[in-house]
Coordinates of C-alpha atoms and ligand atoms in Angstrom, one line a residue:
Chain A
M11 CA -22.7 -5.2 -33.6
I12 CA -23.2 -8.3 -31.6
S13 CA -22.9 -11.1 -34.0
D14 CA -25.3 -14.1 -33.8
F15 CA -24.5 -17.0 -31.7
S16 CA -24.5 -20.4 -33.3
D17 CA -27.7 -21.2 -31.6
P18 CA -29.3 -18.0 -30.3
A19 CA -32.4 -19.6 -28.9
Q20 CA -30.5 -21.9 -26.7
L21 CA -28.4 -19.1 -25.3
T22 CA -31.3 -16.7 -24.5
N23 CA -33.1 -19.5 -22.7
T24 CA -30.2 -20.0 -20.4
A25 CA -29.1 -16.4 -19.9
V26 CA -28.5 -15.8 -16.2
L27 CA -27.7 -12.2 -16.5
K28 CA -28.8 -9.9 -19.2
A29 CA -27.7 -6.3 -19.7
E30 CA -29.6 -4.0 -22.0
N31 CA -28.5 -0.5 -23.0
V32 CA -26.6 0.0 -19.8
N33 CA -24.9 3.3 -19.2
V34 CA -22.8 3.9 -16.2
Y35 CA -22.0 7.4 -14.8
Y36 CA -19.5 8.4 -12.1
G37 CA -20.9 11.7 -11.0
S38 CA -21.8 13.6 -14.2
N39 CA -19.2 11.7 -16.3
L40 CA -20.5 8.9 -18.6
A41 CA -18.0 6.1 -18.1
V42 CA -19.5 3.3 -20.2
R43 CA -22.3 3.6 -22.7
D44 CA -24.9 1.4 -24.2
V45 CA -23.7 -2.1 -23.2
S46 CA -26.0 -5.0 -24.0
L47 CA -25.0 -8.6 -23.5
D48 CA -26.2 -11.9 -22.1
I49 CA -24.3 -14.1 -19.7
P50 CA -25.3 -17.7 -20.4
R51 CA -25.5 -20.2 -17.6
N52 CA -22.5 -22.4 -16.8
K53 CA -20.3 -20.6 -19.2
V54 CA -17.2 -18.6 -18.7
V55 CA -17.4 -15.1 -20.2
A56 CA -14.2 -13.1 -20.5
F57 CA -14.1 -9.3 -20.6
I58 CA -11.1 -7.9 -22.4
G59 CA -10.1 -4.4 -23.6
P60 CA -7.7 -1.6 -22.9
S61 CA -7.3 -0.1 -19.5
G62 CA -10.1 2.3 -18.5
C63 CA -12.7 1.0 -21.0
G64 CA -15.0 0.1 -18.2
K65 CA -14.6 -3.7 -17.8
S66 CA -14.6 -3.5 -14.0
T67 CA -17.4 -0.9 -14.1
I68 CA -19.7 -3.3 -16.0
L69 CA -18.6 -6.2 -13.8
R70 CA -19.5 -4.3 -10.7
C71 CA -22.9 -3.5 -12.1
F72 CA -23.8 -7.2 -12.1
N73 CA -23.8 -7.5 -8.3
R74 CA -24.5 -3.9 -7.5
M75 CA -21.1 -3.2 -6.0
N76 CA -21.3 0.2 -7.8
D77 CA -23.9 1.1 -5.2
L78 CA -21.0 1.4 -2.7
I79 CA -19.2 4.0 -4.8
P80 CA -20.5 7.5 -4.1
G81 CA -21.8 9.2 -7.2
A82 CA -22.0 6.0 -9.3
R83 CA -25.2 5.6 -11.3
V84 CA -26.5 2.9 -13.6
D85 CA -29.2 3.2 -16.1
G86 CA -30.6 0.8 -18.7
T87 CA -31.7 -2.6 -17.5
I88 CA -29.9 -5.5 -16.0
T89 CA -31.9 -8.6 -15.3
F90 CA -31.0 -11.6 -13.3
H91 CA -33.2 -14.5 -14.2
D92 CA -35.5 -12.1 -15.8
R93 CA -35.9 -10.0 -12.7
N94 CA -34.7 -6.4 -12.8
L95 CA -31.5 -6.3 -10.7
Y96 CA -32.0 -2.6 -9.9
S97 CA -35.6 -2.7 -8.9
K98 CA -36.4 -1.4 -5.4
A99 CA -37.8 -4.7 -4.4
L100 CA -34.5 -6.5 -4.7
D101 CA -32.1 -6.1 -1.8
P102 CA -28.5 -5.6 -3.0
V103 CA -27.3 -7.7 0.0
E104 CA -29.4 -10.6 -1.3
I105 CA -28.1 -10.1 -4.8
R106 CA -24.5 -10.2 -3.7
R107 CA -25.1 -13.4 -1.9
R108 CA -26.1 -15.0 -5.2
I109 CA -23.6 -13.2 -7.4
G110 CA -20.2 -13.5 -5.7
M111 CA -17.1 -11.6 -6.6
V112 CA -13.3 -12.1 -6.5
F113 CA -11.2 -9.0 -6.6
Q114 CA -8.0 -8.0 -8.5
K115 CA -6.0 -7.8 -5.3
P116 CA -6.5 -10.7 -2.9
N117 CA -8.3 -9.3 0.1
P118 CA -8.6 -12.0 2.8
F119 CA -10.0 -10.8 6.1
P120 CA -7.5 -10.4 8.9
K121 CA -9.0 -13.5 10.5
S122 CA -8.0 -17.2 10.5
I123 CA -8.3 -19.1 7.3
Y124 CA -11.2 -21.0 8.8
E125 CA -13.0 -17.8 9.7
N126 CA -12.4 -16.4 6.3
I127 CA -14.6 -19.1 4.9
A128 CA -17.0 -19.4 7.7
F129 CA -17.8 -15.7 7.8
G130 CA -19.9 -15.6 4.6
A131 CA -21.8 -18.7 5.5
R132 CA -22.5 -17.5 9.0
I133 CA -23.9 -14.1 8.0
N134 CA -26.1 -15.9 5.5
G135 CA -27.6 -18.1 8.1
Y136 CA -25.9 -21.4 7.2
Q137 CA -27.2 -24.2 9.4
G138 CA -25.1 -27.2 8.4
D139 CA -21.8 -28.5 9.5
M140 CA -19.3 -25.6 9.3
D141 CA -16.2 -27.7 9.3
E142 CA -17.5 -29.7 6.4
L143 CA -18.3 -26.5 4.5
V144 CA -14.9 -25.0 5.1
E145 CA -13.2 -28.2 3.9
S146 CA -15.3 -28.6 0.8
S147 CA -14.9 -25.0 -0.2
L148 CA -11.1 -25.1 0.3
R149 CA -11.0 -28.3 -1.7
K150 CA -13.0 -26.8 -4.5
A151 CA -10.6 -23.9 -4.6
A152 CA -7.6 -26.3 -4.8
I153 CA -6.0 -25.0 -1.6
W154 CA -7.1 -27.5 1.0
E155 CA -3.9 -29.5 0.9
E156 CA -1.8 -26.4 1.5
V157 CA -3.7 -25.1 4.4
K158 CA -5.4 -28.0 6.1
D159 CA -2.9 -28.0 8.9
K160 CA -3.1 -24.3 9.6
L161 CA -6.7 -23.4 9.5
K162 CA -6.3 -21.4 12.7
E163 CA -3.6 -19.2 11.2
S164 CA -4.3 -15.8 9.7
G165 CA -5.4 -15.6 6.1
L166 CA -2.9 -12.8 5.7
A167 CA 0.0 -15.1 6.4
L168 CA -0.5 -16.9 3.1
S169 CA 1.3 -16.1 -0.2
G170 CA -0.5 -13.9 -2.7
G171 CA -1.5 -16.9 -4.8
Q172 CA -2.8 -18.8 -1.9
Q173 CA -4.7 -15.7 -0.6
Q174 CA -6.4 -15.4 -4.0
R175 CA -7.5 -19.0 -3.9
L176 CA -8.7 -18.5 -0.4
C177 CA -10.8 -15.6 -1.6
I178 CA -12.2 -17.8 -4.3
A179 CA -13.0 -20.5 -1.7
R180 CA -14.6 -17.8 0.4
A181 CA -16.8 -16.8 -2.6
I182 CA -17.7 -20.4 -3.3
A183 CA -18.6 -21.2 0.3
I184 CA -21.9 -19.3 0.1
S185 CA -22.7 -21.2 -3.2
P186 CA -23.5 -18.3 -5.4
E187 CA -24.9 -18.8 -8.9
V188 CA -22.5 -16.5 -10.6
I189 CA -18.9 -15.6 -9.7
L190 CA -17.5 -12.3 -11.0
M191 CA -13.7 -12.1 -11.2
D192 CA -11.9 -8.9 -11.7
E193 CA -8.4 -9.7 -13.0
P194 CA -8.1 -12.5 -10.4
C195 CA -4.6 -13.5 -11.6
S196 CA -3.0 -10.1 -12.1
A197 CA -1.1 -10.4 -8.8
L198 CA -0.1 -14.0 -9.2
D199 CA 2.9 -15.9 -10.5
P200 CA 2.4 -18.1 -13.6
I201 CA 2.0 -21.3 -11.6
S202 CA -0.7 -19.9 -9.3
T203 CA -2.3 -18.4 -12.4
L204 CA -2.4 -21.8 -14.0
R205 CA -4.0 -23.3 -10.9
V206 CA -6.6 -20.6 -10.8
E207 CA -7.3 -21.2 -14.5
E208 CA -7.8 -24.9 -13.9
L209 CA -10.0 -24.0 -11.0
I210 CA -12.2 -21.9 -13.3
H211 CA -12.5 -24.8 -15.6
E212 CA -13.8 -27.0 -12.8
L213 CA -16.1 -24.3 -11.3
K214 CA -17.8 -23.9 -14.7
Q215 CA -19.7 -27.2 -14.1
Q216 CA -21.6 -25.5 -11.3
Y217 CA -21.2 -21.8 -11.6
T218 CA -21.5 -19.1 -14.2
I219 CA -18.3 -17.1 -14.4
V220 CA -17.5 -13.7 -15.7
I221 CA -13.8 -12.9 -15.7
V222 CA -12.0 -9.6 -16.5
T223 CA -8.5 -10.2 -17.8
H224 CA -5.7 -8.4 -19.6
N225 CA -4.1 -11.6 -20.6
M226 CA -5.2 -12.7 -24.1
Q227 CA -4.0 -16.2 -23.6
Q228 CA -5.9 -16.5 -20.4
A229 CA -9.1 -15.3 -22.1
S230 CA -8.7 -17.8 -24.9
R231 CA -7.8 -20.6 -22.5
V232 CA -10.6 -20.2 -20.0
S233 CA -13.5 -18.6 -21.6
D234 CA -16.4 -19.8 -23.8
L235 CA -17.4 -16.3 -24.8
T236 CA -15.4 -13.1 -25.0
A237 CA -16.6 -9.5 -24.9
F238 CA -14.2 -6.9 -26.2
Y239 CA -14.6 -3.4 -24.9
N240 CA -12.9 -0.3 -26.2
A241 CA -12.9 3.4 -25.2
E242 CA -13.2 6.5 -27.2
A243 CA -12.2 10.0 -26.2
T244 CA -14.8 12.8 -26.1
E245 CA -14.1 16.4 -26.9
K246 CA -14.0 17.1 -23.1
G247 CA -11.0 14.7 -22.8
N248 CA -12.6 12.0 -20.8
K249 CA -13.0 8.5 -22.2
I250 CA -16.2 6.6 -22.7
G251 CA -16.1 2.8 -22.8
Y252 CA -18.4 0.7 -25.0
L253 CA -18.8 -2.9 -26.0
V254 CA -17.3 -3.5 -29.4
E255 CA -17.9 -7.2 -30.0
Y256 CA -19.2 -10.1 -28.1
D257 CA -19.0 -13.6 -29.4
N258 CA -17.7 -17.1 -28.9
T259 CA -14.1 -16.9 -27.8
Q260 CA -13.0 -18.8 -30.9
S261 CA -14.6 -16.3 -33.2
I262 CA -13.2 -13.3 -31.3
F263 CA -9.7 -14.6 -31.5
H264 CA -9.7 -16.1 -34.9
N265 CA -12.4 -14.5 -36.9
P266 CA -13.4 -11.2 -35.4
Q267 CA -15.9 -9.0 -37.2
Q268 CA -14.4 -5.7 -36.1
Q269 CA -11.1 -4.3 -37.1
A270 CA -10.5 -2.9 -33.6
T271 CA -11.0 -6.4 -32.1
Q272 CA -8.6 -7.9 -34.7
D273 CA -6.0 -5.3 -33.8
Y274 CA -6.4 -5.8 -30.1
V275 CA -6.3 -9.5 -29.9
S276 CA -3.3 -9.7 -32.2
G277 CA -1.5 -7.1 -30.1
R278 CA -1.5 -4.3 -32.7
F279 CA -3.3 -1.9 -30.6
G280 CA -3.0 1.8 -29.9
Chain B
M27 CA 27.4 20.3 -35.5
T28 CA 29.5 21.4 -32.5
F29 CA 28.4 21.6 -28.9
E30 CA 30.0 24.1 -26.6
S31 CA 30.2 22.8 -23.1
P32 CA 29.3 25.6 -20.6
V33 CA 32.5 27.2 -19.2
P34 CA 32.7 26.4 -15.6
D35 CA 32.7 29.6 -13.7
D36 CA 33.7 29.3 -10.1
R37 CA 32.6 32.7 -9.2
L38 CA 29.0 31.6 -9.9
W39 CA 29.0 28.8 -7.4
K40 CA 31.5 29.2 -4.6
P41 CA 30.0 31.9 -2.4
N42 CA 26.6 30.3 -2.4
R43 CA 27.9 27.0 -1.4
K44 CA 29.9 28.2 1.6
L45 CA 26.9 30.0 3.0
S46 CA 24.6 27.0 2.6
Q47 CA 27.1 24.7 4.2
W48 CA 27.4 27.0 7.2
M49 CA 23.6 27.3 7.4
E50 CA 23.3 23.5 7.3
G51 CA 25.5 23.2 10.3
V52 CA 23.6 25.9 12.3
V53 CA 20.3 24.3 11.5
K54 CA 21.6 20.9 12.5
F55 CA 22.8 22.2 15.8
I56 CA 19.5 23.9 16.5
F57 CA 17.5 20.8 15.9
A58 CA 19.9 18.7 17.9
A59 CA 19.6 21.2 20.8
F60 CA 15.8 21.0 20.8
A61 CA 15.8 17.2 20.6
F62 CA 18.3 17.2 23.5
I63 CA 16.1 19.5 25.6
S64 CA 13.3 17.0 25.6
V65 CA 15.6 14.2 26.5
I66 CA 17.2 16.2 29.3
T67 CA 13.8 17.2 30.7
T68 CA 12.5 13.6 30.7
L69 CA 15.7 12.5 32.4
G70 CA 15.5 15.3 34.9
I71 CA 12.0 14.5 35.9
V72 CA 12.7 10.8 36.2
L73 CA 15.8 11.4 38.2
T74 CA 14.1 13.8 40.6
L75 CA 11.3 11.3 41.1
I76 CA 13.8 8.5 41.8
F77 CA 15.9 10.4 44.3
E78 CA 13.0 11.8 46.3
T79 CA 11.4 8.4 46.3
F80 CA 14.6 6.9 47.5
D81 CA 14.7 9.3 50.4
F82 CA 11.1 8.7 51.2
F83 CA 11.7 5.0 51.5
K84 CA 14.5 5.6 54.0
E85 CA 11.8 6.8 56.4
V86 CA 8.8 4.7 55.5
S87 CA 9.1 1.0 54.7
L88 CA 7.9 -0.2 51.3
W89 CA 5.9 -2.8 53.1
N90 CA 3.8 -0.2 55.0
F91 CA 3.5 1.8 51.8
L92 CA 1.9 -1.2 50.1
T93 CA -0.1 -2.6 52.9
D94 CA -1.4 0.2 55.1
T95 CA -5.1 0.9 54.7
K96 CA -4.9 4.6 55.7
W97 CA -3.4 7.6 54.0
T98 CA -2.7 10.3 56.5
P99 CA 0.7 11.8 55.7
L100 CA 0.0 15.1 57.4
F101 CA -1.2 13.6 60.7
K102 CA 0.9 13.1 63.8
S103 CA 0.6 9.3 63.4
A104 CA 1.3 9.4 59.7
K105 CA 0.2 6.4 57.6
F106 CA 1.1 5.9 54.0
G107 CA -1.2 3.3 52.5
I108 CA -0.9 4.1 48.8
W109 CA -3.8 1.8 47.9
V110 CA -6.1 4.4 49.3
L111 CA -5.1 6.8 46.6
I112 CA -4.8 4.1 43.9
S113 CA -8.3 2.8 44.6
A114 CA -9.7 6.3 44.1
T115 CA -7.8 6.8 40.9
V116 CA -8.8 3.4 39.6
L117 CA -12.4 4.2 40.6
T118 CA -12.6 7.5 38.7
S119 CA -10.7 6.2 35.8
A120 CA -12.9 3.1 35.5
I121 CA -16.0 5.2 35.5
A122 CA -14.5 7.5 33.0
I123 CA -13.7 4.6 30.6
I124 CA -17.1 3.1 31.1
V125 CA -18.5 6.4 29.9
A126 CA -16.0 7.3 27.3
L127 CA -15.5 3.9 25.5
P128 CA -19.0 3.4 24.2
L129 CA -19.4 7.1 23.4
G130 CA -16.0 7.5 21.7
L131 CA -16.2 4.3 19.8
L132 CA -19.8 4.9 18.6
A133 CA -18.8 8.5 17.6
A134 CA -15.8 7.1 15.7
I135 CA -18.0 4.5 13.8
C136 CA -20.6 7.1 13.1
L137 CA -18.1 9.6 11.8
S138 CA -16.2 7.1 9.6
E139 CA -19.0 4.9 8.4
Y140 CA -22.3 6.5 8.6
A141 CA -22.0 10.2 8.6
T142 CA -22.6 12.1 5.4
S143 CA -20.0 14.8 4.7
R144 CA -22.5 17.4 6.0
V145 CA -23.0 15.7 9.4
R146 CA -19.2 15.1 9.6
S147 CA -18.5 18.7 9.0
L148 CA -20.7 19.5 12.1
L149 CA -19.6 16.6 14.3
K150 CA -15.8 16.9 13.9
P151 CA -15.5 20.5 15.0
A152 CA -17.9 19.8 17.9
L153 CA -15.6 17.0 19.1
E154 CA -12.6 19.3 18.7
I155 CA -14.2 21.9 20.8
L156 CA -14.9 19.3 23.4
A157 CA -11.2 18.4 23.4
G158 CA -10.3 22.1 23.8
V159 CA -12.3 22.9 26.8
P160 CA -10.0 23.6 29.8
T161 CA -10.2 20.9 32.4
V162 CA -11.0 23.5 35.1
V163 CA -14.2 24.2 33.3
Y164 CA -15.0 20.5 33.2
G165 CA -14.2 20.4 36.9
Y166 CA -16.8 23.1 37.8
F167 CA -19.2 21.5 35.3
A168 CA -18.9 18.3 37.3
L169 CA -19.3 20.0 40.6
L170 CA -22.0 22.5 39.8
F171 CA -24.0 20.7 37.1
V172 CA -23.5 17.0 37.0
T173 CA -23.4 16.4 40.8
P174 CA -26.7 18.3 41.4
L175 CA -28.2 16.4 38.5
L176 CA -27.1 13.1 39.9
Q177 CA -28.3 14.0 43.3
L178 CA -31.8 14.2 41.9
L179 CA -31.5 10.6 40.7
I180 CA -29.5 9.2 43.6
P181 CA -30.7 10.7 46.9
G182 CA -28.0 10.9 49.5
L183 CA -25.2 11.4 47.0
Q184 CA -22.6 13.5 48.6
G185 CA -21.5 16.9 47.2
F186 CA -18.1 15.5 46.3
N187 CA -18.1 12.1 44.8
A188 CA -16.2 9.8 42.5
L189 CA -19.2 9.2 40.2
S190 CA -19.6 12.7 39.0
A191 CA -15.9 13.3 38.6
G192 CA -15.5 10.0 36.7
I193 CA -18.4 10.7 34.4
V194 CA -17.0 14.2 33.5
V195 CA -13.4 12.8 33.1
G196 CA -15.0 10.3 30.7
I197 CA -16.7 13.1 28.7
S198 CA -13.4 14.9 28.5
I199 CA -11.6 12.0 27.0
V200 CA -14.3 11.1 24.5
P201 CA -12.7 13.2 21.7
L202 CA -9.4 11.4 22.2
I203 CA -10.9 8.0 21.8
A204 CA -13.2 9.1 19.0
S205 CA -10.5 10.7 16.9
L206 CA -7.8 8.0 17.3
S207 CA -10.3 5.2 16.8
E208 CA -11.7 7.0 13.7
D209 CA -8.2 7.1 12.3
A210 CA -7.8 3.4 13.0
I211 CA -11.1 2.6 11.4
Y212 CA -10.4 4.8 8.4
A213 CA -7.1 3.0 7.8
V214 CA -8.9 -0.3 7.2
P215 CA -8.5 -0.7 3.5
R216 CA -11.6 -0.4 1.3
S217 CA -10.9 -3.7 -0.3
L218 CA -11.7 -5.5 3.0
R219 CA -15.1 -3.8 3.2
D220 CA -15.7 -4.7 -0.5
G221 CA -14.8 -8.3 0.3
A222 CA -17.4 -8.4 3.0
Y223 CA -20.1 -6.7 1.0
A224 CA -19.4 -9.1 -1.9
L225 CA -20.3 -12.0 0.3
G226 CA -23.7 -10.5 1.0
A227 CA -22.8 -8.8 4.3
T228 CA -24.9 -5.9 5.4
K229 CA -23.3 -2.7 6.5
R230 CA -23.7 -3.5 10.2
E231 CA -22.2 -7.0 9.7
T232 CA -19.3 -5.5 7.7
I233 CA -18.5 -3.0 10.4
I234 CA -18.8 -5.4 13.3
S235 CA -17.2 -8.5 11.9
V236 CA -14.6 -7.1 9.5
V237 CA -13.9 -3.4 10.1
L238 CA -13.7 -3.3 13.9
P239 CA -11.6 -6.4 14.3
A240 CA -9.2 -5.1 11.6
A241 CA -9.0 -1.8 13.5
L242 CA -8.7 -3.4 16.9
S243 CA -5.1 -2.7 17.6
G244 CA -5.6 1.0 16.9
I245 CA -8.7 1.1 18.9
V246 CA -7.1 -0.5 21.9
A247 CA -4.1 1.8 21.6
S248 CA -6.5 4.8 21.7
V249 CA -8.3 3.4 24.7
I250 CA -5.1 2.8 26.6
L251 CA -4.0 6.4 25.8
A252 CA -7.3 7.6 27.1
V253 CA -6.9 5.5 30.3
S254 CA -3.5 7.1 30.9
R255 CA -5.1 10.5 30.4
A256 CA -7.9 9.6 32.9
I257 CA -5.4 8.4 35.5
G258 CA -3.4 11.6 35.1
E259 CA -6.4 13.9 35.1
T260 CA -6.1 16.3 37.9
M261 CA -8.3 19.4 37.8
I262 CA -11.6 17.6 37.4
V263 CA -11.0 15.1 40.2
A264 CA -9.5 17.7 42.5
L265 CA -12.6 19.9 42.1
A266 CA -15.3 17.3 42.0
A267 CA -14.2 14.1 43.7
G268 CA -13.3 15.6 47.0
Q269 CA -10.2 15.4 49.3
N270 CA -11.1 12.4 51.4
P271 CA -8.6 9.6 51.4
T272 CA -10.9 6.6 51.7
L273 CA -10.0 3.0 50.7
G274 CA -12.7 1.3 48.6
L275 CA -14.6 1.5 45.4
N276 CA -17.7 3.3 46.5
P277 CA -18.5 5.9 43.8
F278 CA -21.0 7.8 45.9
V279 CA -18.6 9.2 48.5
P280 CA -15.8 11.7 48.4
V281 CA -12.4 10.1 47.5
M282 CA -8.9 11.4 47.0
T283 CA -7.1 10.4 43.9
M284 CA -3.3 10.4 43.5
T285 CA -3.4 13.6 41.5
A286 CA -5.7 15.3 43.9
F287 CA -3.4 14.5 46.7
I288 CA -0.5 16.1 44.8
V289 CA -2.5 19.2 44.3
Q290 CA -3.5 19.4 47.9
V291 CA 0.0 19.1 49.3
S292 CA 1.5 21.4 46.7
L293 CA -1.0 24.1 47.5
G294 CA -0.3 23.9 51.2
D295 CA 2.9 25.3 52.8
T296 CA 4.8 22.1 53.1
P297 CA 8.5 22.8 53.7
A298 CA 10.8 21.3 51.0
G299 CA 12.7 18.3 52.2
S300 CA 10.1 17.2 54.8
L301 CA 8.5 13.8 54.6
A302 CA 5.2 15.3 53.6
Y303 CA 7.0 17.0 50.7
R304 CA 8.5 13.7 49.6
T305 CA 5.2 12.0 49.5
I306 CA 4.4 14.2 46.5
F307 CA 7.2 12.6 44.6
V308 CA 6.4 9.1 45.8
V309 CA 2.8 9.5 44.6
G310 CA 4.1 11.0 41.4
M311 CA 6.4 8.1 40.9
T312 CA 3.5 5.7 41.4
L313 CA 1.5 7.5 38.8
F314 CA 4.5 7.5 36.5
V315 CA 5.0 3.7 36.9
I316 CA 1.4 3.0 36.2
T317 CA 1.2 5.1 33.0
L318 CA 4.5 3.8 31.9
A319 CA 3.3 0.2 32.3
L320 CA 0.1 1.1 30.3
N321 CA 2.2 2.6 27.6
I322 CA 4.5 -0.4 27.4
F323 CA 1.5 -2.7 27.3
S324 CA -0.1 -0.6 24.5
F325 CA 3.1 -0.6 22.5
W326 CA 3.4 -4.4 22.8
F327 CA -0.2 -4.9 22.0
V328 CA -0.1 -2.8 18.8
R329 CA 3.0 -4.5 17.7
R330 CA 1.6 -7.9 18.3
F331 CA -1.9 -7.4 16.8
R332 CA -1.4 -4.9 14.1
E333 CA -2.4 -6.3 10.7
K334 CA -0.1 -5.3 8.0
Y335 CA -1.7 -4.5 4.7
E336 CA 0.4 -3.6 1.9
Ligands
LIG30 N1 -14.7 4.9 -8.4 C1 -14.7 5.6 -9.5 N2 -14.9 7.0 -9.5 C2 -14.9 7.7 -10.6 N3 -14.6 7.2 -11.8 C3 -14.3 5.9 -11.9 C4 -14.3 5.1 -10.8 N4 -14.0 3.8 -11.2 C5 -13.8 3.9 -12.5 N5 -13.9 5.2 -12.9 C6 -13.8 5.6 -14.3 O1 -14.5 4.8 -15.2 C7 -13.8 4.4 -16.3 C8 -13.7 2.9 -16.5 O2 -13.0 2.4 -15.4 P1 -12.9 0.9 -15.1 O3 -12.2 0.7 -13.8 O4 -14.2 0.2 -15.3 O5 -11.9 0.4 -16.3 P2 -11.2 -1.0 -16.6 O6 -11.6 -1.4 -17.9 O7 -11.6 -2.0 -15.5 O8 -9.7 -0.7 -16.5 P3 -8.5 -1.6 -16.0 O9 -8.3 -2.6 -17.1 O10 -7.4 -0.6 -15.9 O11 -8.9 -2.2 -14.7 C9 -12.4 5.1 -16.2 O12 -12.4 6.2 -17.0 C10 -12.3 5.5 -14.7 O13 -11.7 6.7 -14.6
LIG31 MG1 -10.5 -2.9 -13.9

């Protein structure tokens, strides 16, 4: 089902994350079945698909956030630089340090803006100049100008859009290799959304990004590759998500191989 | 197609409505009456305290009340140094909080963050039983079990002492701190924890650096409530701390707390209207002022430091 990339060899060489035949269960329910895809380095990959098809679920598999959900279970293989992400030898804490995450709802800590950034660095044993790190992270997240005079104020006192950029700054501060973003703009106004999108463009130079979005335009604007997920109902009534098609964003939006993809991206769905 | 609108039939509706209107009025009255009872009671208590206190200070100067170093209201040369009683109350309450704060907080963290549902189902009822034990039982527990135990460790410890009473008061308020703090910790949104974990925080780091600070106002409120409870605790200190008004903060000797004094005088045959009788109210007023101040502080603190998450 996954169509060939223009240059498959190049892509496999630089794949940072690789999922093979991944199934995810919540308790005894299969939520997502048989997902295989590669996340290439320094690219932006968008996950799109109808609600409940398992985009967030797969995203959380990549930094083992699913471990925190009681009853969640992952089988199949996910590798990070060719090492099995789920092997006993790897500490999920270490993985999350290298694969950061930004959530759908901004969730700054009830601490000062400064401490929001410094927290991650501190627990990860950062030795350098903390002021400098805070400033550079906030600059990268395009929020420095707005908060530089109130670093001591609570992160909760910011607007939703500012909070989300603060959360992105917080994720960047520990210099992860990959940033996972679960609908980062869904709570934001169009202007903040644009700023976050610009930000993603810049971050691409240094980071690999996976972003879940319900916004087709956003997916086509920011991503290099797009994965379309869909869900099918079982006889028991619950839905099982699966990967329909994964390709260059251009191809997904203009020349999809699957009818379902065509219907979804053109808004003729369900 | 024709639609027939239903014929309005007054007989169907009227009787019903009258009755429910009447009932509504009665219910409203009953509720208002109950609400009023609690207001009246509070008012009554406060007024009694104020009047008796006023009469008391006609005979004893406020200056002596606040500066005397002896508390001997029943002696010929009566002295009313309230600090003697306050120091005892502060002493037992401080010991109680030193015991109860770590125990209660750790229990709350354990219950909300670490315990499996199985452990929880054992721990919670155990705490509730602890909260349900009558204080007179705690009092004898202090006197007949904890004190002899402490005497093994601390030779020369007197039979009545602030230490044992304080420790047992502490145990008795552990459930209060534990359950209120647990609520506060539980109310910290999951998204905050996820945020910390996603930065590579361990569970311990998440709890200490994110969850506890976020729950701080609730935890402080629970501790202040527990302090008020410890200050007002009567039975345990009356039984185990002794009846000796001594100024100072020595935990190894018998002391007399404010509540213990009230018990002592109330049990004796003090004629109503006498000065000794009024000391009960003065001490009661002091207690009331202290707990009121604590509650106001707690109210202010919670308002000031509560984080609002939508
Ligand atoms: N914590 C959970 N416990 C149990 N089931 C869950 C949990 N999270 C998700 N699921 C189930 O897994 C399936 C996929 O959910 P998921 O959140 O991954 O969908 P999604 O594609 O992100 O949807 P949306 O676009 O609405 O965010 C759903 O059927 C959902 O009911
Ligand atoms: Mg989702």
